[in-house]
Short mmCIF file of C-alpha atoms in Angstrom, two decimals:
data_model
loop_
_atom_site.label_atom_id
_atom_site.label_comp_id
_atom_site.label_asym_id
_atom_site.label_seq_id
_atom_site.Cartn_x
_atom_site.Cartn_y
_atom_site.Cartn_z
CA UNK O 1 -27.97 -3.34 -11.51
CA UNK O 2 -26.45 -5.32 -8.67
CA UNK O 3 -22.85 -6.29 -9.46
CA UNK O 4 -20.85 -8.96 -7.63
CA UNK O 5 -17.07 -8.53 -7.82
CA UNK O 6 -15.07 -11.62 -6.83
CA UNK O 7 -11.50 -11.15 -5.63
CA UNK O 8 -12.50 -7.71 -4.34
CA UNK O 9 -9.48 -7.57 -2.04
CA UNK O 10 -7.00 -7.94 -4.93
CA UNK O 11 -5.21 -5.20 -6.83
CA UNK O 12 -7.69 -5.10 -9.73
CA UNK O 13 -10.77 -6.12 -7.74
CA UNK O 14 -10.30 -3.41 -5.15
CA UNK O 15 -9.77 -0.74 -7.80
CA UNK O 16 -12.87 -1.94 -9.65
CA UNK O 17 -15.06 -1.80 -6.55
CA UNK O 18 -13.90 1.76 -5.82
CA UNK O 19 -14.76 2.79 -9.38
CA UNK O 20 -18.14 1.05 -9.29
CA UNK O 21 -19.06 2.94 -6.13
CA UNK O 22 -19.10 6.09 -8.28
CA UNK O 23 -21.69 4.61 -10.68
CA UNK O 24 -25.46 4.01 -10.30
CA UNK O 25 -24.77 0.27 -9.93
CA UNK O 26 -25.03 -1.49 -6.57
CA UNK O 27 -21.71 -3.18 -5.88
CA UNK O 28 -21.17 -6.27 -3.73
CA UNK O 29 -17.60 -7.21 -2.81
CA UNK O 30 -16.90 -10.93 -2.55
CA UNK O 31 -13.85 -12.08 -0.57
CA UNK O 32 -12.73 -15.01 1.53
CA UNK O 33 -13.89 -15.11 5.15
CA UNK O 34 -10.34 -14.52 6.38
CA UNK O 35 -10.17 -11.14 4.59
CA UNK O 36 -11.01 -8.01 6.59
CA UNK O 37 -13.40 -5.63 4.77
CA UNK O 38 -11.78 -2.29 3.91
CA UNK O 39 -14.22 -0.68 1.45
CA UNK O 40 -17.49 1.11 2.15
CA UNK O 41 -19.83 -1.37 0.49
CA UNK O 42 -21.68 -4.62 1.15
CA UNK O 43 -19.48 -7.71 1.54
CA UNK O 44 -20.30 -11.36 0.97
CA UNK O 45 -17.92 -14.13 1.93
CA UNK O 46 -16.77 -17.53 0.72
CA UNK O 47 -14.67 -20.04 2.66
CA UNK O 48 -12.38 -20.93 -0.25
CA UNK O 49 -12.06 -20.70 -4.02
CA UNK O 50 -12.01 -24.08 -5.74
CA UNK O 51 -14.22 -26.49 -7.66
CA UNK O 52 -16.34 -27.24 -4.56
CA UNK O 53 -17.14 -23.68 -3.45
CA UNK O 54 -20.81 -23.14 -2.60
CA UNK O 55 -22.06 -19.86 -4.13
CA UNK O 56 -25.82 -20.07 -3.60
CA UNK O 57 -26.07 -17.53 -0.76
CA UNK O 58 -23.52 -15.19 -2.34
CA UNK O 59 -25.37 -15.04 -5.67
CA UNK O 60 -28.76 -14.08 -4.31
CA UNK O 61 -30.27 -11.04 -6.13
CA UNK O 62 -27.12 -10.56 -8.25
CA UNK O 63 -27.50 -9.42 -11.87
CA UNK O 64 -23.91 -9.44 -13.12
CA UNK O 65 -20.73 -11.16 -11.92
CA UNK O 66 -17.28 -9.69 -12.57
CA UNK O 67 -14.93 -12.56 -11.82
CA UNK O 68 -11.55 -11.07 -10.85
CA UNK O 69 -10.57 -13.79 -8.39
CA UNK O 70 -7.86 -16.15 -9.51
CA UNK O 71 -4.38 -17.46 -8.89
CA UNK O 72 -1.25 -16.05 -10.50
CA UNK O 73 1.41 -16.82 -7.89
CA UNK O 74 2.15 -20.06 -6.10
CA UNK O 75 3.81 -21.17 -2.87
CA UNK O 76 6.93 -23.33 -2.67
CA UNK O 77 4.77 -26.30 -1.68
CA UNK O 78 2.81 -25.95 -4.92
CA UNK O 79 5.82 -25.92 -7.26
CA UNK O 80 5.66 -29.64 -7.93
CA UNK O 81 1.96 -29.40 -8.80
CA UNK O 82 1.98 -26.07 -10.60
CA UNK O 83 -0.43 -26.98 -13.38
CA UNK O 84 -2.95 -28.72 -11.11
CA UNK O 85 -2.88 -25.87 -8.58
CA UNK O 86 -3.56 -23.23 -11.25
CA UNK O 87 -6.17 -25.45 -12.92
CA UNK O 88 -8.10 -25.93 -9.68
CA UNK O 89 -8.43 -22.18 -8.96
CA UNK O 90 -8.40 -20.56 -12.39
CA UNK O 91 -10.26 -23.23 -14.39
CA UNK O 92 -12.29 -25.57 -12.20
CA UNK O 93 -13.35 -22.90 -9.70
CA UNK O 94 -14.41 -20.57 -12.52
CA UNK O 95 -16.48 -23.24 -14.26
CA UNK O 96 -18.07 -24.14 -10.92
CA UNK O 97 -19.04 -20.51 -10.40
CA UNK O 98 -20.47 -20.19 -13.92
CA UNK O 99 -22.60 -23.32 -13.47
CA UNK O 100 -24.07 -21.99 -10.23
CA UNK O 101 -24.52 -18.55 -11.83
CA UNK O 102 -26.71 -20.16 -14.49
CA UNK O 103 -28.84 -21.80 -11.78
CA UNK O 104 -29.12 -18.45 -9.96
CA UNK O 105 -30.33 -16.69 -13.11
CA UNK O 106 -27.34 -14.36 -13.45
CA UNK O 107 -27.65 -12.23 -16.59
CA UNK O 108 -24.00 -11.69 -17.48
CA UNK O 109 -20.66 -13.21 -16.46
CA UNK O 110 -17.63 -10.98 -17.05
CA UNK O 111 -14.43 -13.02 -16.84
CA UNK O 112 -11.08 -11.34 -16.29
CA UNK O 113 -8.73 -13.60 -18.23
CA UNK O 114 -5.13 -12.87 -19.28
CA UNK O 115 -3.18 -11.91 -22.39
CA UNK O 116 -1.10 -15.01 -21.69
CA UNK O 117 -3.92 -16.93 -23.34
CA UNK O 118 -2.49 -15.47 -26.57
CA UNK O 119 1.13 -16.09 -25.58
CA UNK O 120 4.17 -14.74 -23.74
CA UNK O 121 5.34 -12.43 -26.53
CA UNK O 122 4.21 -11.34 -29.98
CA UNK O 123 6.16 -11.18 -33.23
CA UNK O 124 7.41 -7.74 -34.39
CA UNK O 125 4.56 -5.67 -35.86
CA UNK O 126 2.15 -8.57 -35.37
CA UNK O 127 0.07 -7.62 -32.33
CA UNK O 128 -2.24 -10.15 -30.74
CA UNK O 129 -5.92 -10.17 -31.67
CA UNK O 130 -8.75 -11.92 -29.75
CA UNK O 131 -8.57 -15.05 -31.94
CA UNK O 132 -6.24 -17.76 -30.61
CA UNK O 133 -4.93 -20.32 -33.06
CA UNK O 134 -3.54 -22.77 -30.49
CA UNK O 135 -3.59 -23.27 -26.71
CA UNK O 136 -0.82 -21.54 -24.73
CA UNK O 137 2.03 -23.58 -23.26
CA UNK O 138 2.41 -21.45 -20.13
CA UNK O 139 0.58 -23.16 -17.19
CA UNK O 140 -1.05 -19.91 -16.06
CA UNK O 141 -2.15 -18.96 -19.57
CA UNK O 142 -3.45 -22.49 -20.15
CA UNK O 143 -5.53 -22.39 -16.96
CA UNK O 144 -7.19 -19.15 -18.13
CA UNK O 145 -7.64 -20.50 -21.67
CA UNK O 146 -9.42 -23.61 -20.40
CA UNK O 147 -11.65 -21.45 -18.19
CA UNK O 148 -12.63 -19.43 -21.26
CA UNK O 149 -13.50 -22.63 -23.15
CA UNK O 150 -15.63 -23.86 -20.27
CA UNK O 151 -17.41 -20.53 -19.92
CA UNK O 152 -18.29 -20.37 -23.61
CA UNK O 153 -19.58 -23.97 -23.64
CA UNK O 154 -21.87 -23.36 -20.66
CA UNK O 155 -23.14 -20.07 -22.16
CA UNK O 156 -23.94 -21.77 -25.46
CA UNK O 157 -26.35 -24.08 -23.64
CA UNK O 158 -27.93 -21.54 -21.30
CA UNK O 159 -29.30 -17.99 -21.11
CA UNK O 160 -26.24 -16.51 -19.43
CA UNK O 161 -24.17 -13.98 -21.39
CA UNK O 162 -20.40 -13.86 -21.16
CA UNK O 163 -17.74 -11.20 -21.67
CA UNK O 164 -14.10 -12.27 -21.70
CA UNK O 165 -11.46 -9.61 -21.11
CA UNK O 166 -7.75 -10.26 -21.61
CA UNK O 167 -5.73 -7.37 -20.18
CA UNK O 168 -2.04 -6.89 -20.79
CA UNK O 169 0.33 -6.12 -17.88
CA UNK O 170 -1.76 -4.09 -15.42
CA UNK O 171 -0.12 -1.34 -13.38
CA UNK O 172 -1.30 1.47 -11.12
CA UNK O 173 -1.42 2.50 -7.49
CA UNK O 174 -0.66 -0.45 -5.14
CA UNK O 175 0.54 -2.66 -8.02
CA UNK O 176 2.54 -5.73 -6.99
CA UNK O 177 4.79 -8.18 -8.82
CA UNK O 178 7.40 -7.30 -11.44
CA UNK O 179 6.27 -3.71 -11.94
CA UNK O 180 6.58 -3.05 -8.21
CA UNK O 181 10.05 -4.62 -8.25
CA UNK O 182 11.14 -2.32 -11.09
CA UNK O 183 10.00 0.69 -9.08
CA UNK O 184 11.78 -0.55 -5.95
CA UNK O 185 15.08 -1.19 -7.74
CA UNK O 186 14.90 2.12 -9.59
CA UNK O 187 14.15 4.01 -6.38
CA UNK O 188 17.14 2.40 -4.68
CA UNK O 189 19.36 3.47 -7.57
CA UNK O 190 20.32 -0.04 -8.67
CA UNK O 191 21.97 -0.04 -12.14
CA UNK O 192 19.53 -2.32 -13.95
CA UNK O 193 20.96 -3.72 -17.23
CA UNK O 194 17.82 -2.77 -19.16
CA UNK O 195 18.64 0.68 -20.56
CA UNK O 196 19.56 -0.71 -23.97
CA UNK O 197 16.22 -2.44 -24.61
CA UNK O 198 14.71 0.22 -26.87
CA UNK O 199 13.50 -1.68 -29.92
CA UNK O 200 10.92 -3.88 -28.25
CA UNK O 201 7.34 -2.71 -27.73
CA UNK O 202 5.11 -3.58 -24.79
CA UNK O 203 1.38 -2.98 -24.46
CA UNK O 204 0.44 -2.05 -20.91
CA UNK O 205 -2.86 -1.11 -19.29
CA UNK O 206 -3.33 1.18 -16.30
CA UNK O 207 -5.76 -0.10 -13.69
CA UNK O 208 -7.86 3.03 -14.29
CA UNK O 209 -8.26 2.20 -17.98
CA UNK O 210 -8.98 -1.44 -17.19
CA UNK O 211 -11.68 -0.71 -14.60
CA UNK O 212 -13.24 1.84 -16.94
CA UNK O 213 -13.38 -0.80 -19.68
CA UNK O 214 -14.86 -3.45 -17.38
CA UNK O 215 -17.61 -1.06 -16.26
CA UNK O 216 -18.34 -0.29 -19.92
CA UNK O 217 -19.05 -3.99 -20.57
CA UNK O 218 -21.52 -4.44 -17.69
CA UNK O 219 -24.62 -3.38 -19.58
CA UNK O 220 -23.32 -2.81 -23.11
CA UNK O 221 -25.32 -4.94 -25.56
CA UNK O 222 -22.40 -5.00 -27.98
CA UNK O 223 -20.22 -6.75 -25.36
CA UNK O 224 -22.50 -9.81 -25.24
CA UNK O 225 -20.64 -13.09 -25.84
CA UNK O 226 -17.46 -11.35 -27.01
CA UNK O 227 -13.73 -11.53 -26.24
CA UNK O 228 -11.80 -8.28 -25.86
CA UNK O 229 -8.17 -7.32 -25.50
CA UNK O 230 -7.49 -4.15 -23.53
CA UNK O 231 -4.48 -1.86 -23.20
CA UNK O 232 -3.58 1.84 -23.00
CA UNK O 233 -3.22 1.75 -26.80
CA UNK O 234 0.24 3.29 -26.50
CA UNK O 235 3.10 0.78 -26.72
CA UNK O 236 6.52 1.56 -25.22
CA UNK O 237 9.93 -0.09 -24.88
CA UNK O 238 11.39 -1.43 -21.65
CA UNK O 239 13.98 1.38 -21.56
CA UNK O 240 11.33 4.10 -21.96
CA UNK O 241 9.23 2.49 -19.24
CA UNK O 242 12.18 2.71 -16.83
CA UNK O 243 12.69 6.36 -17.77
CA UNK O 244 9.04 7.11 -16.94
CA UNK O 245 9.35 5.24 -13.63
CA UNK O 246 12.47 7.21 -12.68
CA UNK O 247 10.74 10.46 -13.64
CA UNK O 248 7.75 9.67 -11.43
CA UNK O 249 10.03 8.69 -8.53
CA UNK O 250 12.08 11.86 -9.08
CA UNK O 251 15.35 9.91 -9.09
CA UNK O 252 18.13 9.47 -11.62
CA UNK O 253 17.59 6.67 -14.11
CA UNK O 254 20.66 4.44 -13.65
CA UNK O 255 19.63 1.75 -16.15
CA UNK O 256 22.72 0.56 -18.00
CA UNK O 257 22.60 0.56 -21.86
CA UNK O 258 23.50 -3.12 -22.17
CA UNK O 259 22.82 -4.45 -25.71
CA UNK O 260 19.95 -6.98 -25.71
CA UNK O 261 22.18 -9.58 -27.44
CA UNK O 262 24.44 -9.62 -24.36
CA UNK O 263 21.43 -10.04 -22.10
CA UNK O 264 20.35 -13.06 -24.18
CA UNK O 265 23.86 -14.55 -24.00
CA UNK O 266 24.13 -14.05 -20.23
CA UNK O 267 20.65 -15.44 -19.60
CA UNK O 268 21.35 -18.48 -21.80
CA UNK O 269 24.51 -19.28 -19.85
CA UNK O 270 22.60 -19.46 -16.56
CA UNK O 271 19.61 -21.24 -18.12
CA UNK O 272 17.25 -18.24 -17.95
CA UNK O 273 16.75 -17.52 -21.64
CA UNK O 274 12.98 -17.29 -21.17
CA UNK O 275 13.46 -14.35 -18.78
CA UNK O 276 15.59 -12.55 -21.38
CA UNK O 277 12.84 -13.04 -23.96
CA UNK O 278 10.30 -11.49 -21.61
CA UNK O 279 12.54 -8.49 -20.97
CA UNK O 280 13.73 -7.93 -24.51
CA UNK O 281 10.82 -9.28 -26.53
CA UNK O 282 7.66 -7.50 -27.62
CA UNK O 283 4.11 -8.08 -26.48
CA UNK O 284 1.65 -5.93 -28.40
CA UNK O 285 -2.11 -6.17 -28.66
CA UNK O 286 -4.59 -4.80 -31.15
CA UNK O 287 -7.52 -3.24 -29.28
CA UNK O 288 -9.31 -1.90 -32.35
CA UNK O 289 -12.23 -4.28 -31.69
CA UNK O 290 -12.56 -3.02 -28.12
CA UNK O 291 -12.61 0.59 -29.27
CA UNK O 292 -14.93 0.24 -32.25
CA UNK O 293 -17.43 -2.31 -30.98
CA UNK O 294 -17.90 -0.67 -27.58
CA UNK O 295 -17.19 2.92 -28.65
CA UNK O 296 -14.51 3.01 -25.95
CA UNK O 297 -11.24 4.95 -25.69
CA UNK O 298 -8.55 4.67 -22.99
CA UNK O 299 -8.91 7.72 -20.76
CA UNK O 300 -5.35 7.66 -19.41
CA UNK O 301 -2.07 7.81 -21.35
CA UNK O 302 0.72 5.34 -20.65
CA UNK O 303 3.53 7.79 -19.88
CA UNK O 304 1.56 9.89 -17.40
CA UNK O 305 -0.03 6.81 -15.81
CA UNK O 306 3.39 5.20 -15.22
CA UNK O 307 4.67 8.42 -13.66
CA UNK O 308 1.59 8.67 -11.42
CA UNK O 309 2.04 5.03 -10.38
CA UNK O 310 5.65 5.73 -9.42
CA UNK O 311 4.63 8.87 -7.50
CA UNK O 312 2.07 6.90 -5.47
CA UNK O 313 4.68 4.20 -4.80
CA UNK O 314 7.09 6.80 -3.45
CA UNK O 315 4.36 8.43 -1.35
CA UNK O 316 3.29 5.10 0.17
CA UNK O 317 6.92 4.18 0.76
CA UNK O 318 7.45 7.36 2.76
CA UNK O 319 4.19 6.91 4.64
CA UNK O 320 5.17 3.36 5.61
CA UNK O 321 8.69 4.29 6.64
CA UNK O 322 9.58 2.57 9.91
CA UNK O 323 12.22 3.03 12.57
CA UNK O 324 15.74 2.13 11.38
CA UNK O 325 16.81 -1.37 12.44
CA UNK O 326 19.64 0.01 14.58
CA UNK O 327 17.42 2.39 16.59
CA UNK O 328 15.77 -0.03 19.02
CA UNK O 329 19.00 -1.71 20.28
CA UNK O 330 20.62 1.70 20.90
CA UNK O 331 17.44 3.03 22.54
CA UNK O 332 17.35 0.06 24.91
CA UNK O 333 21.05 0.30 25.80
CA UNK O 334 21.05 4.05 26.42
CA UNK O 335 17.73 4.01 28.30
CA UNK O 336 18.86 1.19 30.60
CA UNK O 337 22.19 2.90 31.23
CA UNK O 338 20.46 6.23 31.80
CA UNK O 339 18.08 4.80 34.38
CA UNK O 340 20.99 3.24 36.31
CA UNK O 341 23.18 6.36 36.20
CA UNK O 342 20.38 8.78 37.09
CA UNK O 343 18.68 6.54 39.68
CA UNK O 344 19.78 8.77 42.65
CA UNK O 345 18.33 11.79 40.82
CA UNK O 346 15.12 9.91 40.02
CA UNK O 347 14.69 8.85 43.64
CA UNK O 348 15.51 12.33 44.98
CA UNK O 349 13.13 14.08 42.57
CA UNK O 350 10.37 11.61 43.45
CA UNK O 351 10.76 12.36 47.17
CA UNK O 352 10.79 16.14 46.66
CA UNK O 353 7.87 15.86 44.26
CA UNK O 354 5.85 14.02 46.88
CA UNK O 355 6.15 16.99 49.24
CA UNK O 356 5.42 19.38 46.35
CA UNK O 357 2.17 17.88 45.01
CA UNK O 358 1.68 14.58 46.91
CA UNK O 359 1.74 12.97 43.45
CA UNK O 360 5.26 13.18 41.95
CA UNK O 361 4.61 11.11 38.84
CA UNK O 362 2.32 12.16 36.01
CA UNK O 363 0.92 9.32 33.88
CA UNK O 364 -1.11 10.20 30.79
CA UNK O 365 -2.45 8.28 27.81
CA UNK O 366 -0.79 9.34 24.56
CA UNK O 367 -0.90 8.34 20.89
CA UNK O 368 1.88 5.88 20.08
CA UNK O 369 3.16 4.02 17.05
CA UNK O 370 0.37 2.97 14.65
CA UNK O 371 -1.90 5.29 16.70
CA UNK O 372 -2.02 2.78 19.55
CA UNK O 373 -2.42 4.20 23.07
CA UNK O 374 0.29 3.96 25.72
CA UNK O 375 0.86 5.42 29.20
CA UNK O 376 3.52 8.14 29.16
CA UNK O 377 5.39 8.68 32.46
CA UNK O 378 6.78 12.07 33.53
CA UNK O 379 7.55 13.96 36.68
CA UNK O 380 4.58 16.14 37.57
CA UNK O 381 5.19 19.83 36.92
CA UNK O 382 1.65 21.17 37.37
CA UNK O 383 -0.99 21.06 40.07
CA UNK O 384 -2.86 17.80 40.44
CA UNK O 385 -6.22 19.29 39.40
CA UNK O 386 -4.88 20.70 36.10
CA UNK O 387 -6.99 19.81 33.06
CA UNK O 388 -5.57 17.20 30.67
CA UNK O 389 -5.04 19.21 27.50
CA UNK O 390 -2.09 20.08 25.27
CA UNK O 391 0.78 22.14 26.71
CA UNK O 392 0.36 25.08 24.36
CA UNK O 393 -3.07 25.55 25.94
CA UNK O 394 -1.57 25.54 29.43
CA UNK O 395 -1.09 28.42 31.86
CA UNK O 396 2.05 29.25 33.84
CA UNK O 397 -0.04 29.70 37.01
CA UNK O 398 -0.57 25.94 37.16
CA UNK O 399 3.15 25.16 37.19
CA UNK O 400 4.54 24.44 40.65
CA UNK O 401 7.87 25.79 41.90
CA UNK O 402 9.49 22.37 41.52
CA UNK O 403 7.77 21.96 38.19
CA UNK O 404 9.32 25.19 36.91
CA UNK O 405 12.80 23.87 37.74
CA UNK O 406 12.07 20.48 36.20
CA UNK O 407 10.83 22.08 32.97
CA UNK O 408 13.79 24.41 32.64
CA UNK O 409 16.27 21.57 33.19
CA UNK O 410 14.09 19.09 31.21
CA UNK O 411 14.37 16.64 34.11
CA UNK O 412 10.60 16.15 33.97
CA UNK O 413 11.21 13.99 30.85
CA UNK O 414 13.59 11.61 32.66
CA UNK O 415 11.00 8.96 33.66
CA UNK O 416 10.18 8.51 29.96
CA UNK O 417 13.29 6.34 29.82
CA UNK O 418 10.94 3.71 31.24
CA UNK O 419 8.72 4.09 28.17
CA UNK O 420 11.81 3.76 25.98
CA UNK O 421 12.90 0.63 27.83
CA UNK O 422 9.43 -0.89 27.31
CA UNK O 423 9.57 -0.16 23.56
CA UNK O 424 6.71 2.36 23.65
CA UNK O 425 8.97 5.28 22.78
CA UNK O 426 12.38 6.04 21.33
CA UNK O 427 14.94 8.54 22.56
CA UNK O 428 14.50 10.32 19.22
CA UNK O 429 11.14 10.68 17.51
CA UNK O 430 8.01 12.84 17.18
CA UNK O 431 6.67 14.03 20.54
CA UNK O 432 3.58 11.93 21.41
CA UNK O 433 0.33 13.87 21.34
CA UNK O 434 -3.00 13.45 23.10
CA UNK O 435 -5.95 11.70 21.48
CA UNK O 436 -8.03 14.90 21.63
CA UNK O 437 -5.59 16.81 19.39
CA UNK O 438 -7.57 15.93 16.28
CA UNK O 439 -6.01 18.52 13.95
CA UNK O 440 -2.50 17.32 14.76
CA UNK O 441 -3.54 13.66 14.45
CA UNK O 442 -4.91 14.30 10.96
CA UNK O 443 -1.79 16.21 9.87
CA UNK O 444 0.57 13.57 11.26
CA UNK O 445 -1.46 10.70 9.82
CA UNK O 446 -1.24 12.23 6.33
CA UNK O 447 2.56 12.42 6.68
CA UNK O 448 2.98 8.86 7.99
CA UNK O 449 4.32 10.09 11.34
CA UNK O 450 2.57 7.33 13.28
CA UNK O 451 4.56 4.64 11.49
CA UNK O 452 7.45 5.24 13.88
CA UNK O 453 7.82 5.31 17.66
CA UNK O 454 7.25 8.65 19.35
CA UNK O 455 10.31 10.11 21.04
CA UNK O 456 11.62 12.17 23.94
CA UNK O 457 13.44 14.60 21.69
CA UNK O 458 13.81 15.33 18.01
CA UNK O 459 14.18 17.90 15.28
CA UNK O 460 10.97 19.79 16.16
CA UNK O 461 11.93 20.18 19.85
CA UNK O 462 15.42 21.37 18.96
CA UNK O 463 13.93 23.78 16.41
CA UNK O 464 11.50 25.30 18.91
CA UNK O 465 8.38 23.99 17.11
CA UNK O 466 5.57 22.80 19.36
CA UNK O 467 2.07 21.38 18.96
CA UNK O 468 0.45 24.79 18.55
CA UNK O 469 1.30 24.60 14.82
CA UNK O 470 0.04 21.13 13.76
CA UNK O 471 0.80 21.32 10.04
CA UNK O 472 4.32 22.68 10.55
CA UNK O 473 5.05 20.17 13.30
CA UNK O 474 3.88 17.26 11.14
CA UNK O 475 6.06 18.49 8.26
CA UNK O 476 9.14 18.75 10.48
CA UNK O 477 8.41 15.32 11.99
CA UNK O 478 8.26 13.83 8.49
CA UNK O 479 11.51 15.54 7.54
CA UNK O 480 13.20 14.02 10.60
CA UNK O 481 11.80 10.53 9.91
CA UNK O 482 12.79 10.55 6.24
CA UNK O 483 16.34 11.70 6.92
CA UNK O 484 17.17 10.05 10.25
CA UNK O 485 20.66 8.56 10.36
CA UNK O 486 22.73 7.27 13.28
CA UNK O 487 24.79 10.47 13.18
CA UNK O 488 21.68 12.69 13.38
CA UNK O 489 20.14 10.45 16.07
CA UNK O 490 23.19 10.87 18.31
CA UNK O 491 23.37 14.58 17.46
CA UNK O 492 19.77 15.15 18.63
CA UNK O 493 20.46 13.36 21.92
CA UNK O 494 23.74 15.24 22.49
CA UNK O 495 22.20 18.66 21.80
CA UNK O 496 19.25 17.88 24.08
CA UNK O 497 21.62 16.80 26.88
CA UNK O 498 23.40 20.16 26.52
CA UNK O 499 20.10 21.97 27.04
CA UNK O 500 19.51 22.97 23.42
CA UNK O 501 16.02 23.53 22.04
CA UNK O 502 12.85 24.12 24.00
CA UNK O 503 9.94 22.18 25.38
CA UNK O 504 6.29 22.64 24.52
CA UNK O 505 5.09 26.20 25.02
CA UNK O 506 2.87 27.12 27.93
CA UNK O 507 0.59 30.12 27.58
CA UNK O 508 0.22 32.83 30.16
CA UNK O 509 -3.56 33.03 30.51
CA UNK O 510 -5.65 31.14 32.99
CA UNK O 511 -6.85 27.59 32.30
CA UNK O 512 -4.13 25.00 32.04
CA UNK O 513 -2.91 21.53 31.41
CA UNK O 514 -0.23 19.04 32.25
CA UNK O 515 2.02 18.04 29.35
#
């Protein structure tokens, strides 16, 4: 079957497309034209998502639609028209799509709704069931509720089948929103006042369980024209959830055991009682219908899934680690000062280098931050006709007499202060490699090394580790990036100035390189 997934660039949509790619189904990802494709599948584009969107071209040859696109957050400009904004995207746009799906002969329309259709919180030991006795008061929940009503009315007068799925709070790798905030605050060690909330119960659903359930409904006859609630089927309290998050992050859980009654009092004083109810209240769902009617069971447990989500958050955080905010101003100041102070030495070395090789400066393309190329500048230490490969593949016979002195004194690195001044390098960072060093590029990319500026010196250079050991070098680079402080930054520069550490090794066989 050919499946169209709307909102394929979102948290749930992207996870669903990845899962569908492992099934016999043909998956088509539908996104707005401004979104850059990132998945290995066919893409179809729409200009916007509202009640006027034209779907005719997108729906050609499609059998089933999984409608994940929607609006859950709003901009400041939309605050005054919250209800109308949510209605336009979540209700009117959905009904517009369903109407055109009927015309296109779509067999089944799977609508990803929300548990907020049932309400914000459930009564103790009274979990939500698919039946809804009254419309929700929450604007977001109401917009989804009205979309459900419209979908069912259209289906009752046409051949299209519908499946409505109301997930609880969805979490998993790359999750955003409140769950992401809890992980961020826990990782930073903030003492959240939520450790005493142990009597409430929350139903959650991992994105893996949700996508597995959605795929189950694509061609299941028992899912036809039904509404399902979905969760991990393992309810936990807010305090336990924080403990699982801390465990996955491998940090101490600093949540304070504040009694829920005090949280209610404090929230009421500042006019935020509804937030306290969300934190301290229960929201449970009964998924017995989903399990029995579709013969489905959640494949992932809540505790392990939360821990895995936290682990992936920590991993991505480390991979995306950037240069400290103080590094660039100090780099610029020291590089500018260094160029002024050493200008007589730079001029003298350039003149001597001209007589040595007729080409005193060596300019080579290297891999920079975000794997972007830049031109590294050094004093030439090898013969002009030396092959452009990594230094550990080089031969001492290619090094000139002046080059030998420059390497021993590390003066060949001095012109790189120009790269630092231009913002292409830092004084401290991973040594920039060549684009043909594929093994090192792969190892460094896995460790997030290219998220920071390359440097003139660093922990690897001072430890005598060069590019001949890619995995080890990448590991040391990551260690330096993760633990870089102003004190260590200055220490690396000071030790390098005193002649500590070593440059990249040069072998003693025959064919060589400039590095």
